[in-house]
Amino acid sequence: DAGVIQSPRHEVTEMGQEVTLRCKPISGHDYLFWYRQTMMRGLELLIYFNNNVPIDDSGMPEDRFSAKMPNASFSTLKIQPSEPRDSAVYFCASSEAGSKETQYFGPGTRLLVL
Amino acid sequence: GESVGLHLPTLSVQEGDNSIINCAYSNSASDYFIWYKQESGKGPQFIIDIRSNMDKRQGQRVTVLLNKTVKHLSLQIAATQPGDSAVYFCAENIYSSASKIIFGSGTRLSIRP
């Protein structure tokens, strides 16, 4: 299995620009999670989906952040407009229904907003 | 409130010795705990888990101990190797929160040759 795939691996953008992060979960996994990791705040859950439906988005910082999962094999996290404080590593993770708490993480997208 | 914390932010261990990484949690409703390892530039990697109806679980070179009385979790790594250098996170799942798990702040493990 290829594991969770994220793209791009690195993104540098200017404040005000739109940023789209992409994730392909492990095939057959029913749950998909988006996390943000910073030195100050550690690893934070932003949102998670079950069978493509958003279940808990209480961790999404503000309206500038949005996430979609149009099908079982693809999800996006969009930031519009981006701000320097959004600079972080964004991880996508997936898990299967029979062991939903055991999450498998992707390699992350390192975002720098100038 | 929900919180998962770690006693030590860094731990330095001689290669070949055993490592013990500790974690405290505050929510008595937590019923599932997981240890993750994160190497530099990579995503967290699942190591081992334990449910609240157990007090010990062993894997390959790793053992997790759970003490519900004092809300304490530990990860023991036997015969620590250079490849064990990483940040280790404990995480807890509260059943009422469905699939949501809360990560601690992490402990960095460094190995002395």
JSON list of C-alpha atoms in Angstrom, two decimals:
[
{"chain": "A", "resi": 1, "resn": "ASP", "atom": "CA", "xyz": [0.00, 0.00, 0.00]},
{"chain": "A", "resi": 2, "resn": "ALA", "atom": "CA", "xyz": [1.27, 3.48, -0.84]},
{"chain": "A", "resi": 3, "resn": "GLY", "atom": "CA", "xyz": [0.07, 4.98, 2.41]},
{"chain": "A", "resi": 4, "resn": "VAL", "atom": "CA", "xyz": [-1.52, 8.39, 2.74]},
{"chain": "A", "resi": 5, "resn": "ILE", "atom": "CA", "xyz": [-0.40, 10.69, -0.06]},
{"chain": "A", "resi": 6, "resn": "GLN", "atom": "CA", "xyz": [-0.25, 14.45, 0.31]},
{"chain": "A", "resi": 7, "resn": "SER", "atom": "CA", "xyz": [0.60, 17.17, -2.16]},
{"chain": "A", "resi": 8, "resn": "PRO", "atom": "CA", "xyz": [2.35, 19.44, -2.43]},
{"chain": "A", "resi": 9, "resn": "ARG", "atom": "CA", "xyz": [5.07, 18.54, 0.06]},
{"chain": "A", "resi": 10, "resn": "HIS", "atom": "CA", "xyz": [6.16, 22.16, 0.31]},
{"chain": "A", "resi": 11, "resn": "GLU", "atom": "CA", "xyz": [4.30, 25.35, -0.46]},
{"chain": "A", "resi": 12, "resn": "VAL", "atom": "CA", "xyz": [5.52, 28.92, -0.26]},
{"chain": "A", "resi": 13, "resn": "THR", "atom": "CA", "xyz": [3.02, 31.64, -0.95]},
{"chain": "A", "resi": 14, "resn": "GLU", "atom": "CA", "xyz": [2.36, 35.27, -0.25]},
{"chain": "A", "resi": 15, "resn": "MET", "atom": "CA", "xyz": [-0.16, 36.60, 2.19]},
{"chain": "A", "resi": 16, "resn": "GLY", "atom": "CA", "xyz": [-3.59, 36.90, 0.65]},
{"chain": "A", "resi": 17, "resn": "GLN", "atom": "CA", "xyz": [-3.15, 34.07, -1.81]},
{"chain": "A", "resi": 18, "resn": "GLU", "atom": "CA", "xyz": [-5.32, 30.98, -1.91]},
{"chain": "A", "resi": 19, "resn": "VAL", "atom": "CA", "xyz": [-3.69, 27.73, -0.85]},
{"chain": "A", "resi": 20, "resn": "THR", "atom": "CA", "xyz": [-5.03, 24.26, -1.60]},
{"chain": "A", "resi": 21, "resn": "LEU", "atom": "CA", "xyz": [-3.64, 21.18, 0.08]},
{"chain": "A", "resi": 22, "resn": "ARG", "atom": "CA", "xyz": [-4.48, 17.73, -1.23]},
{"chain": "A", "resi": 23, "resn": "CYS", "atom": "CA", "xyz": [-4.77, 14.31, 0.32]},
{"chain": "A", "resi": 24, "resn": "LYS", "atom": "CA", "xyz": [-5.36, 10.79, -0.91]},
{"chain": "A", "resi": 25, "resn": "PRO", "atom": "CA", "xyz": [-6.20, 8.44, 2.00]},
{"chain": "A", "resi": 26, "resn": "ILE", "atom": "CA", "xyz": [-5.33, 4.77, 2.18]},
{"chain": "A", "resi": 27, "resn": "SER", "atom": "CA", "xyz": [-7.70, 2.79, 0.00]},
{"chain": "A", "resi": 28, "resn": "GLY", "atom": "CA", "xyz": [-10.55, 1.31, 2.00]},
{"chain": "A", "resi": 29, "resn": "HIS", "atom": "CA", "xyz": [-10.21, 3.69, 4.92]},
{"chain": "A", "resi": 30, "resn": "ASP", "atom": "CA", "xyz": [-13.47, 5.32, 5.97]},
{"chain": "A", "resi": 31, "resn": "TYR", "atom": "CA", "xyz": [-12.09, 8.16, 8.09]},
{"chain": "A", "resi": 32, "resn": "LEU", "atom": "CA", "xyz": [-9.98, 11.08, 6.99]},
{"chain": "A", "resi": 33, "resn": "PHE", "atom": "CA", "xyz": [-8.44, 13.67, 9.29]},
{"chain": "A", "resi": 34, "resn": "TRP", "atom": "CA", "xyz": [-6.73, 17.01, 8.73]},
{"chain": "A", "resi": 35, "resn": "TYR", "atom": "CA", "xyz": [-4.21, 18.21, 11.34]},
{"chain": "A", "resi": 36, "resn": "ARG", "atom": "CA", "xyz": [-2.01, 21.24, 11.71]},
{"chain": "A", "resi": 37, "resn": "GLN", "atom": "CA", "xyz": [1.32, 21.11, 13.54]},
{"chain": "A", "resi": 38, "resn": "THR", "atom": "CA", "xyz": [3.25, 24.10, 14.88]},
{"chain": "A", "resi": 39, "resn": "MET", "atom": "CA", "xyz": [5.92, 24.47, 17.52]},
{"chain": "A", "resi": 40, "resn": "MET", "atom": "CA", "xyz": [3.67, 26.64, 19.63]},
{"chain": "A", "resi": 41, "resn": "ARG", "atom": "CA", "xyz": [0.44, 24.65, 19.48]},
{"chain": "A", "resi": 42, "resn": "GLY", "atom": "CA", "xyz": [1.61, 21.13, 18.68]},
{"chain": "A", "resi": 43, "resn": "LEU", "atom": "CA", "xyz": [-0.60, 18.81, 16.68]},
{"chain": "A", "resi": 44, "resn": "GLU", "atom": "CA", "xyz": [-4.17, 20.08, 16.33]},
{"chain": "A", "resi": 45, "resn": "LEU", "atom": "CA", "xyz": [-7.12, 18.34, 14.72]},
{"chain": "A", "resi": 46, "resn": "LEU", "atom": "CA", "xyz": [-8.82, 20.65, 12.25]},
{"chain": "A", "resi": 47, "resn": "ILE", "atom": "CA", "xyz": [-11.58, 18.48, 10.82]},
{"chain": "A", "resi": 48, "resn": "TYR", "atom": "CA", "xyz": [-12.42, 14.88, 10.13]},
{"chain": "A", "resi": 49, "resn": "PHE", "atom": "CA", "xyz": [-14.66, 13.02, 7.72]},
{"chain": "A", "resi": 50, "resn": "ASN", "atom": "CA", "xyz": [-16.44, 9.69, 7.88]},
{"chain": "A", "resi": 51, "resn": "ASN", "atom": "CA", "xyz": [-17.50, 8.23, 4.55]},
{"chain": "A", "resi": 52, "resn": "ASN", "atom": "CA", "xyz": [-16.85, 11.60, 2.89]},
{"chain": "A", "resi": 53, "resn": "VAL", "atom": "CA", "xyz": [-19.11, 13.46, 5.32]},
{"chain": "A", "resi": 54, "resn": "PRO", "atom": "CA", "xyz": [-17.62, 16.08, 7.66]},
{"chain": "A", "resi": 55, "resn": "ILE", "atom": "CA", "xyz": [-18.22, 14.96, 11.24]},
{"chain": "A", "resi": 56, "resn": "ASP", "atom": "CA", "xyz": [-16.36, 17.45, 13.40]},
{"chain": "A", "resi": 57, "resn": "ASP", "atom": "CA", "xyz": [-14.97, 20.76, 12.13]},
{"chain": "A", "resi": 58, "resn": "SER", "atom": "CA", "xyz": [-14.67, 22.43, 15.52]},
{"chain": "A", "resi": 59, "resn": "GLY", "atom": "CA", "xyz": [-10.92, 22.68, 15.09]},
{"chain": "A", "resi": 60, "resn": "MET", "atom": "CA", "xyz": [-11.07, 24.75, 11.92]},
{"chain": "A", "resi": 61, "resn": "PRO", "atom": "CA", "xyz": [-9.56, 28.09, 12.91]},
{"chain": "A", "resi": 62, "resn": "GLU", "atom": "CA", "xyz": [-11.89, 30.41, 11.06]},
{"chain": "A", "resi": 63, "resn": "ASP", "atom": "CA", "xyz": [-13.88, 30.89, 7.91]},
{"chain": "A", "resi": 64, "resn": "ARG", "atom": "CA", "xyz": [-10.75, 31.25, 5.86]},
{"chain": "A", "resi": 65, "resn": "PHE", "atom": "CA", "xyz": [-10.31, 27.49, 6.19]},
{"chain": "A", "resi": 66, "resn": "SER", "atom": "CA", "xyz": [-12.48, 25.01, 4.35]},
{"chain": "A", "resi": 67, "resn": "ALA", "atom": "CA", "xyz": [-12.22, 21.30, 3.64]},
{"chain": "A", "resi": 68, "resn": "LYS", "atom": "CA", "xyz": [-13.97, 19.03, 1.20]},
{"chain": "A", "resi": 69, "resn": "MET", "atom": "CA", "xyz": [-14.05, 15.35, 0.44]},
{"chain": "A", "resi": 70, "resn": "PRO", "atom": "CA", "xyz": [-15.80, 14.86, -2.89]},
{"chain": "A", "resi": 71, "resn": "ASN", "atom": "CA", "xyz": [-15.08, 11.12, -2.95]},
{"chain": "A", "resi": 72, "resn": "ALA", "atom": "CA", "xyz": [-13.51, 8.36, -0.90]},
{"chain": "A", "resi": 73, "resn": "SER", "atom": "CA", "xyz": [-10.08, 8.82, -2.41]},
{"chain": "A", "resi": 74, "resn": "PHE", "atom": "CA", "xyz": [-9.57, 12.57, -2.32]},
{"chain": "A", "resi": 75, "resn": "SER", "atom": "CA", "xyz": [-9.79, 15.49, 0.06]},
{"chain": "A", "resi": 76, "resn": "THR", "atom": "CA", "xyz": [-8.71, 19.12, -0.03]},
{"chain": "A", "resi": 77, "resn": "LEU", "atom": "CA", "xyz": [-7.98, 21.71, 2.63]},
{"chain": "A", "resi": 78, "resn": "LYS", "atom": "CA", "xyz": [-8.22, 25.26, 1.35]},
{"chain": "A", "resi": 79, "resn": "ILE", "atom": "CA", "xyz": [-7.06, 28.47, 2.95]},
{"chain": "A", "resi": 80, "resn": "GLN", "atom": "CA", "xyz": [-8.37, 31.68, 1.42]},
{"chain": "A", "resi": 81, "resn": "PRO", "atom": "CA", "xyz": [-6.94, 34.23, 1.96]},
{"chain": "A", "resi": 82, "resn": "SER", "atom": "CA", "xyz": [-3.78, 32.87, 3.56]},
{"chain": "A", "resi": 83, "resn": "GLU", "atom": "CA", "xyz": [-1.99, 34.70, 6.37]},
{"chain": "A", "resi": 84, "resn": "PRO", "atom": "CA", "xyz": [1.54, 34.35, 7.80]},
{"chain": "A", "resi": 85, "resn": "ARG", "atom": "CA", "xyz": [0.14, 32.79, 10.97]},
{"chain": "A", "resi": 86, "resn": "ASP", "atom": "CA", "xyz": [-1.15, 29.89, 8.85]},
{"chain": "A", "resi": 87, "resn": "SER", "atom": "CA", "xyz": [2.45, 28.78, 8.33]},
{"chain": "A", "resi": 88, "resn": "ALA", "atom": "CA", "xyz": [2.67, 25.22, 9.67]},
{"chain": "A", "resi": 89, "resn": "VAL", "atom": "CA", "xyz": [2.91, 21.60, 8.63]},
{"chain": "A", "resi": 90, "resn": "TYR", "atom": "CA", "xyz": [-0.47, 20.22, 7.62]},
{"chain": "A", "resi": 91, "resn": "PHE", "atom": "CA", "xyz": [-1.01, 16.49, 7.96]},
{"chain": "A", "resi": 92, "resn": "CYS", "atom": "CA", "xyz": [-3.69, 14.29, 6.54]},
{"chain": "A", "resi": 93, "resn": "ALA", "atom": "CA", "xyz": [-4.42, 10.95, 8.21]},
{"chain": "A", "resi": 94, "resn": "SER", "atom": "CA", "xyz": [-6.83, 8.12, 7.55]},
{"chain": "A", "resi": 95, "resn": "SER", "atom": "CA", "xyz": [-8.19, 5.15, 9.46]},
{"chain": "A", "resi": 96, "resn": "GLU", "atom": "CA", "xyz": [-10.49, 2.25, 8.86]},
{"chain": "A", "resi": 97, "resn": "ALA", "atom": "CA", "xyz": [-13.89, 1.73, 10.42]},
{"chain": "A", "resi": 98, "resn": "GLY", "atom": "CA", "xyz": [-12.85, -1.31, 12.42]},
{"chain": "A", "resi": 99, "resn": "SER", "atom": "CA", "xyz": [-10.02, 0.60, 14.10]},
{"chain": "A", "resi": 100, "resn": "LYS", "atom": "CA", "xyz": [-10.91, 4.21, 13.63]},
{"chain": "A", "resi": 101, "resn": "GLU", "atom": "CA", "xyz": [-8.65, 5.55, 16.35]},
{"chain": "A", "resi": 102, "resn": "THR", "atom": "CA", "xyz": [-5.55, 4.06, 14.75]},
{"chain": "A", "resi": 103, "resn": "GLN", "atom": "CA", "xyz": [-4.69, 6.78, 12.30]},
{"chain": "A", "resi": 104, "resn": "TYR", "atom": "CA", "xyz": [-2.10, 6.56, 9.55]},
{"chain": "A", "resi": 105, "resn": "PHE", "atom": "CA", "xyz": [-0.49, 9.86, 8.71]},
{"chain": "A", "resi": 106, "resn": "GLY", "atom": "CA", "xyz": [0.77, 11.23, 5.45]},
{"chain": "A", "resi": 107, "resn": "PRO", "atom": "CA", "xyz": [4.16, 12.94, 5.10]},
{"chain": "A", "resi": 108, "resn": "GLY", "atom": "CA", "xyz": [2.64, 16.39, 5.52]},
{"chain": "A", "resi": 109, "resn": "THR", "atom": "CA", "xyz": [2.66, 19.65, 3.58]},
{"chain": "A", "resi": 110, "resn": "ARG", "atom": "CA", "xyz": [5.00, 22.32, 4.90]},
{"chain": "A", "resi": 111, "resn": "LEU", "atom": "CA", "xyz": [3.31, 25.67, 4.28]},
{"chain": "A", "resi": 112, "resn": "LEU", "atom": "CA", "xyz": [5.07, 29.00, 4.51]},
{"chain": "A", "resi": 113, "resn": "VAL", "atom": "CA", "xyz": [3.04, 32.16, 4.04]},
{"chain": "A", "resi": 114, "resn": "LEU", "atom": "CA", "xyz": [5.17, 35.25, 3.55]},
{"chain": "B", "resi": 1, "resn": "GLY", "atom": "CA", "xyz": [-11.13, 19.92, 30.35]},
{"chain": "B", "resi": 2, "resn": "GLU", "atom": "CA", "xyz": [-9.39, 17.51, 28.07]},
{"chain": "B", "resi": 3, "resn": "SER", "atom": "CA", "xyz": [-5.63, 17.53, 28.24]},
{"chain": "B", "resi": 4, "resn": "VAL", "atom": "CA", "xyz": [-2.77, 15.22, 27.60]},
{"chain": "B", "resi": 5, "resn": "GLY", "atom": "CA", "xyz": [0.62, 16.21, 28.89]},
{"chain": "B", "resi": 6, "resn": "LEU", "atom": "CA", "xyz": [4.14, 14.91, 29.09]},
{"chain": "B", "resi": 7, "resn": "HIS", "atom": "CA", "xyz": [6.45, 15.00, 32.08]},
{"chain": "B", "resi": 8, "resn": "LEU", "atom": "CA", "xyz": [9.66, 15.69, 30.14]},
{"chain": "B", "resi": 9, "resn": "PRO", "atom": "CA", "xyz": [10.09, 17.57, 26.88]},
{"chain": "B", "resi": 10, "resn": "THR", "atom": "CA", "xyz": [13.47, 15.93, 26.11]},
{"chain": "B", "resi": 11, "resn": "LEU", "atom": "CA", "xyz": [15.12, 12.66, 27.00]},
{"chain": "B", "resi": 12, "resn": "SER", "atom": "CA", "xyz": [18.72, 11.62, 26.28]},
{"chain": "B", "resi": 13, "resn": "VAL", "atom": "CA", "xyz": [19.54, 7.91, 26.49]},
{"chain": "B", "resi": 14, "resn": "GLN", "atom": "CA", "xyz": [22.68, 5.87, 25.94]},
{"chain": "B", "resi": 15, "resn": "GLU", "atom": "CA", "xyz": [22.45, 3.53, 22.99]},
{"chain": "B", "resi": 16, "resn": "GLY", "atom": "CA", "xyz": [21.55, 0.06, 24.18]},
{"chain": "B", "resi": 17, "resn": "ASP", "atom": "CA", "xyz": [19.85, 1.28, 27.36]},
{"chain": "B", "resi": 18, "resn": "ASN", "atom": "CA", "xyz": [16.12, 1.20, 27.93]},
{"chain": "B", "resi": 19, "resn": "SER", "atom": "CA", "xyz": [14.07, 4.36, 27.44]},
{"chain": "B", "resi": 20, "resn": "ILE", "atom": "CA", "xyz": [10.99, 5.33, 29.40]},
{"chain": "B", "resi": 21, "resn": "ILE", "atom": "CA", "xyz": [8.77, 8.12, 28.14]},
{"chain": "B", "resi": 22, "resn": "ASN", "atom": "CA", "xyz": [5.99, 9.28, 30.44]},
{"chain": "B", "resi": 23, "resn": "CYS", "atom": "CA", "xyz": [2.65, 10.89, 29.81]},
{"chain": "B", "resi": 24, "resn": "ALA", "atom": "CA", "xyz": [-0.09, 12.21, 32.08]},
{"chain": "B", "resi": 25, "resn": "TYR", "atom": "CA", "xyz": [-3.70, 12.59, 31.11]},
{"chain": "B", "resi": 26, "resn": "SER", "atom": "CA", "xyz": [-6.47, 14.34, 32.95]},
{"chain": "B", "resi": 27, "resn": "ASN", "atom": "CA", "xyz": [-9.69, 12.96, 31.50]},
{"chain": "B", "resi": 28, "resn": "SER", "atom": "CA", "xyz": [-10.86, 9.88, 33.38]},
{"chain": "B", "resi": 29, "resn": "ALA", "atom": "CA", "xyz": [-13.33, 9.17, 30.56]},
{"chain": "B", "resi": 30, "resn": "SER", "atom": "CA", "xyz": [-10.50, 8.39, 28.14]},
{"chain": "B", "resi": 31, "resn": "ASP", "atom": "CA", "xyz": [-10.69, 4.73, 27.18]},
{"chain": "B", "resi": 32, "resn": "TYR", "atom": "CA", "xyz": [-8.05, 4.36, 24.51]},
{"chain": "B", "resi": 33, "resn": "PHE", "atom": "CA", "xyz": [-4.46, 5.53, 24.32]},
{"chain": "B", "resi": 34, "resn": "ILE", "atom": "CA", "xyz": [-1.95, 5.55, 21.53]},
{"chain": "B", "resi": 35, "resn": "TRP", "atom": "CA", "xyz": [1.75, 6.23, 21.21]},
{"chain": "B", "resi": 36, "resn": "TYR", "atom": "CA", "xyz": [3.07, 7.80, 18.02]},
{"chain": "B", "resi": 37, "resn": "LYS", "atom": "CA", "xyz": [6.63, 8.31, 16.84]},
{"chain": "B", "resi": 38, "resn": "GLN", "atom": "CA", "xyz": [7.51, 11.25, 14.62]},
{"chain": "B", "resi": 39, "resn": "GLU", "atom": "CA", "xyz": [10.86, 11.37, 12.89]},
{"chain": "B", "resi": 40, "resn": "SER", "atom": "CA", "xyz": [12.19, 14.60, 11.49]},
{"chain": "B", "resi": 41, "resn": "GLY", "atom": "CA", "xyz": [10.37, 15.63, 8.33]},
{"chain": "B", "resi": 42, "resn": "LYS", "atom": "CA", "xyz": [7.81, 12.85, 8.55]},
{"chain": "B", "resi": 43, "resn": "GLY", "atom": "CA", "xyz": [4.29, 12.36, 9.79]},
{"chain": "B", "resi": 44, "resn": "PRO", "atom": "CA", "xyz": [3.52, 10.66, 13.11]},
{"chain": "B", "resi": 45, "resn": "GLN", "atom": "CA", "xyz": [3.75, 6.88, 12.94]},
{"chain": "B", "resi": 46, "resn": "PHE", "atom": "CA", "xyz": [1.60, 4.56, 15.05]},
{"chain": "B", "resi": 47, "resn": "ILE", "atom": "CA", "xyz": [3.66, 2.53, 17.53]},
{"chain": "B", "resi": 48, "resn": "ILE", "atom": "CA", "xyz": [1.35, 0.84, 19.98]},
{"chain": "B", "resi": 49, "resn": "ASP", "atom": "CA", "xyz": [-2.01, 1.32, 21.62]},
{"chain": "B", "resi": 50, "resn": "ILE", "atom": "CA", "xyz": [-3.77, 0.22, 24.78]},
{"chain": "B", "resi": 51, "resn": "ARG", "atom": "CA", "xyz": [-7.35, 0.21, 25.94]},
{"chain": "B", "resi": 52, "resn": "SER", "atom": "CA", "xyz": [-8.44, 1.27, 29.39]},
{"chain": "B", "resi": 53, "resn": "ASN", "atom": "CA", "xyz": [-9.37, -2.29, 30.39]},
{"chain": "B", "resi": 54, "resn": "MET", "atom": "CA", "xyz": [-5.68, -3.23, 30.19]},
{"chain": "B", "resi": 55, "resn": "ASP", "atom": "CA", "xyz": [-2.70, -2.09, 32.22]},
{"chain": "B", "resi": 56, "resn": "LYS", "atom": "CA", "xyz": [0.09, -3.41, 30.01]},
{"chain": "B", "resi": 57, "resn": "ARG", "atom": "CA", "xyz": [0.64, -4.21, 26.38]},
{"chain": "B", "resi": 58, "resn": "GLN", "atom": "CA", "xyz": [3.80, -5.35, 24.65]},
{"chain": "B", "resi": 59, "resn": "GLY", "atom": "CA", "xyz": [5.01, -5.01, 21.12]},
{"chain": "B", "resi": 60, "resn": "GLN", "atom": "CA", "xyz": [8.32, -5.51, 19.47]},
{"chain": "B", "resi": 61, "resn": "ARG", "atom": "CA", "xyz": [10.85, -3.83, 21.81]},
{"chain": "B", "resi": 62, "resn": "VAL", "atom": "CA", "xyz": [8.11, -1.55, 23.14]},
{"chain": "B", "resi": 63, "resn": "THR", "atom": "CA", "xyz": [5.82, -1.83, 26.12]},
{"chain": "B", "resi": 64, "resn": "VAL", "atom": "CA", "xyz": [3.05, 0.52, 27.13]},
{"chain": "B", "resi": 65, "resn": "LEU", "atom": "CA", "xyz": [1.91, 0.71, 30.74]},
{"chain": "B", "resi": 66, "resn": "LEU", "atom": "CA", "xyz": [-1.31, 2.32, 31.85]},
{"chain": "B", "resi": 67, "resn": "ASN", "atom": "CA", "xyz": [-2.04, 3.36, 35.41]},
{"chain": "B", "resi": 68, "resn": "LYS", "atom": "CA", "xyz": [-5.60, 4.59, 35.54]},
{"chain": "B", "resi": 69, "resn": "THR", "atom": "CA", "xyz": [-5.43, 5.34, 39.25]},
{"chain": "B", "resi": 70, "resn": "VAL", "atom": "CA", "xyz": [-2.99, 8.18, 38.70]},
{"chain": "B", "resi": 71, "resn": "LYS", "atom": "CA", "xyz": [-3.88, 8.78, 35.04]},
{"chain": "B", "resi": 72, "resn": "HIS", "atom": "CA", "xyz": [-0.41, 7.93, 33.84]},
{"chain": "B", "resi": 73, "resn": "LEU", "atom": "CA", "xyz": [0.84, 6.32, 30.66]},
{"chain": "B", "resi": 74, "resn": "SER", "atom": "CA", "xyz": [4.37, 5.27, 29.80]},
{"chain": "B", "resi": 75, "resn": "LEU", "atom": "CA", "xyz": [6.21, 3.94, 26.79]},
{"chain": "B", "resi": 76, "resn": "GLN", "atom": "CA", "xyz": [9.21, 1.73, 27.37]},
{"chain": "B", "resi": 77, "resn": "ILE", "atom": "CA", "xyz": [11.66, 1.08, 24.57]},
{"chain": "B", "resi": 78, "resn": "ALA", "atom": "CA", "xyz": [14.08, -1.77, 25.14]},
{"chain": "B", "resi": 79, "resn": "ALA", "atom": "CA", "xyz": [17.68, -1.64, 23.92]},
{"chain": "B", "resi": 80, "resn": "THR", "atom": "CA", "xyz": [17.34, 1.83, 22.42]},
{"chain": "B", "resi": 81, "resn": "GLN", "atom": "CA", "xyz": [18.83, 2.19, 18.97]},
{"chain": "B", "resi": 82, "resn": "PRO", "atom": "CA", "xyz": [19.85, 5.26, 16.93]},
{"chain": "B", "resi": 83, "resn": "GLY", "atom": "CA", "xyz": [16.76, 4.74, 14.79]},
{"chain": "B", "resi": 84, "resn": "ASP", "atom": "CA", "xyz": [14.61, 5.38, 17.84]},
{"chain": "B", "resi": 85, "resn": "SER", "atom": "CA", "xyz": [15.58, 9.04, 17.81]},
{"chain": "B", "resi": 86, "resn": "ALA", "atom": "CA", "xyz": [12.35, 10.94, 17.28]},
{"chain": "B", "resi": 87, "resn": "VAL", "atom": "CA", "xyz": [9.60, 12.86, 19.02]},
{"chain": "B", "resi": 88, "resn": "TYR", "atom": "CA", "xyz": [7.14, 10.60, 20.80]},
{"chain": "B", "resi": 89, "resn": "PHE", "atom": "CA", "xyz": [3.53, 11.62, 21.33]},
{"chain": "B", "resi": 90, "resn": "CYS", "atom": "CA", "xyz": [0.93, 10.07, 23.53]},
{"chain": "B", "resi": 91, "resn": "ALA", "atom": "CA", "xyz": [-2.65, 10.54, 22.45]},
{"chain": "B", "resi": 92, "resn": "GLU", "atom": "CA", "xyz": [-5.97, 9.76, 24.05]},
{"chain": "B", "resi": 93, "resn": "ASN", "atom": "CA", "xyz": [-9.38, 9.00, 22.68]},
{"chain": "B", "resi": 94, "resn": "ILE", "atom": "CA", "xyz": [-12.50, 9.76, 24.59]},
{"chain": "B", "resi": 95, "resn": "TYR", "atom": "CA", "xyz": [-15.25, 7.42, 23.49]},
{"chain": "B", "resi": 96, "resn": "SER", "atom": "CA", "xyz": [-17.87, 10.12, 23.61]},
{"chain": "B", "resi": 97, "resn": "SER", "atom": "CA", "xyz": [-15.78, 12.09, 21.15]},
{"chain": "B", "resi": 98, "resn": "ALA", "atom": "CA", "xyz": [-16.00, 9.30, 18.58]},
{"chain": "B", "resi": 99, "resn": "SER", "atom": "CA", "xyz": [-12.89, 9.18, 16.44]},
{"chain": "B", "resi": 100, "resn": "LYS", "atom": "CA", "xyz": [-11.30, 12.34, 17.76]},
{"chain": "B", "resi": 101, "resn": "ILE", "atom": "CA", "xyz": [-7.98, 11.82, 19.50]},
{"chain": "B", "resi": 102, "resn": "ILE", "atom": "CA", "xyz": [-6.05, 14.44, 21.41]},
{"chain": "B", "resi": 103, "resn": "PHE", "atom": "CA", "xyz": [-2.28, 14.57, 21.14]},
{"chain": "B", "resi": 104, "resn": "GLY", "atom": "CA", "xyz": [0.13, 15.53, 23.87]},
{"chain": "B", "resi": 105, "resn": "SER", "atom": "CA", "xyz": [2.95, 17.98, 23.35]},
{"chain": "B", "resi": 106, "resn": "GLY", "atom": "CA", "xyz": [5.60, 15.35, 22.65]},
{"chain": "B", "resi": 107, "resn": "THR", "atom": "CA", "xyz": [8.93, 14.18, 24.09]},
{"chain": "B", "resi": 108, "resn": "ARG", "atom": "CA", "xyz": [12.09, 14.32, 22.04]},
{"chain": "B", "resi": 109, "resn": "LEU", "atom": "CA", "xyz": [14.24, 11.20, 22.47]},
{"chain": "B", "resi": 110, "resn": "SER", "atom": "CA", "xyz": [17.90, 11.53, 21.56]},
{"chain": "B", "resi": 111, "resn": "ILE", "atom": "CA", "xyz": [20.36, 8.65, 21.58]},
{"chain": "B", "resi": 112, "resn": "ARG", "atom": "CA", "xyz": [23.97, 9.00, 22.76]},
{"chain": "B", "resi": 113, "resn": "PRO", "atom": "CA", "xyz": [26.45, 6.71, 20.99]}
]
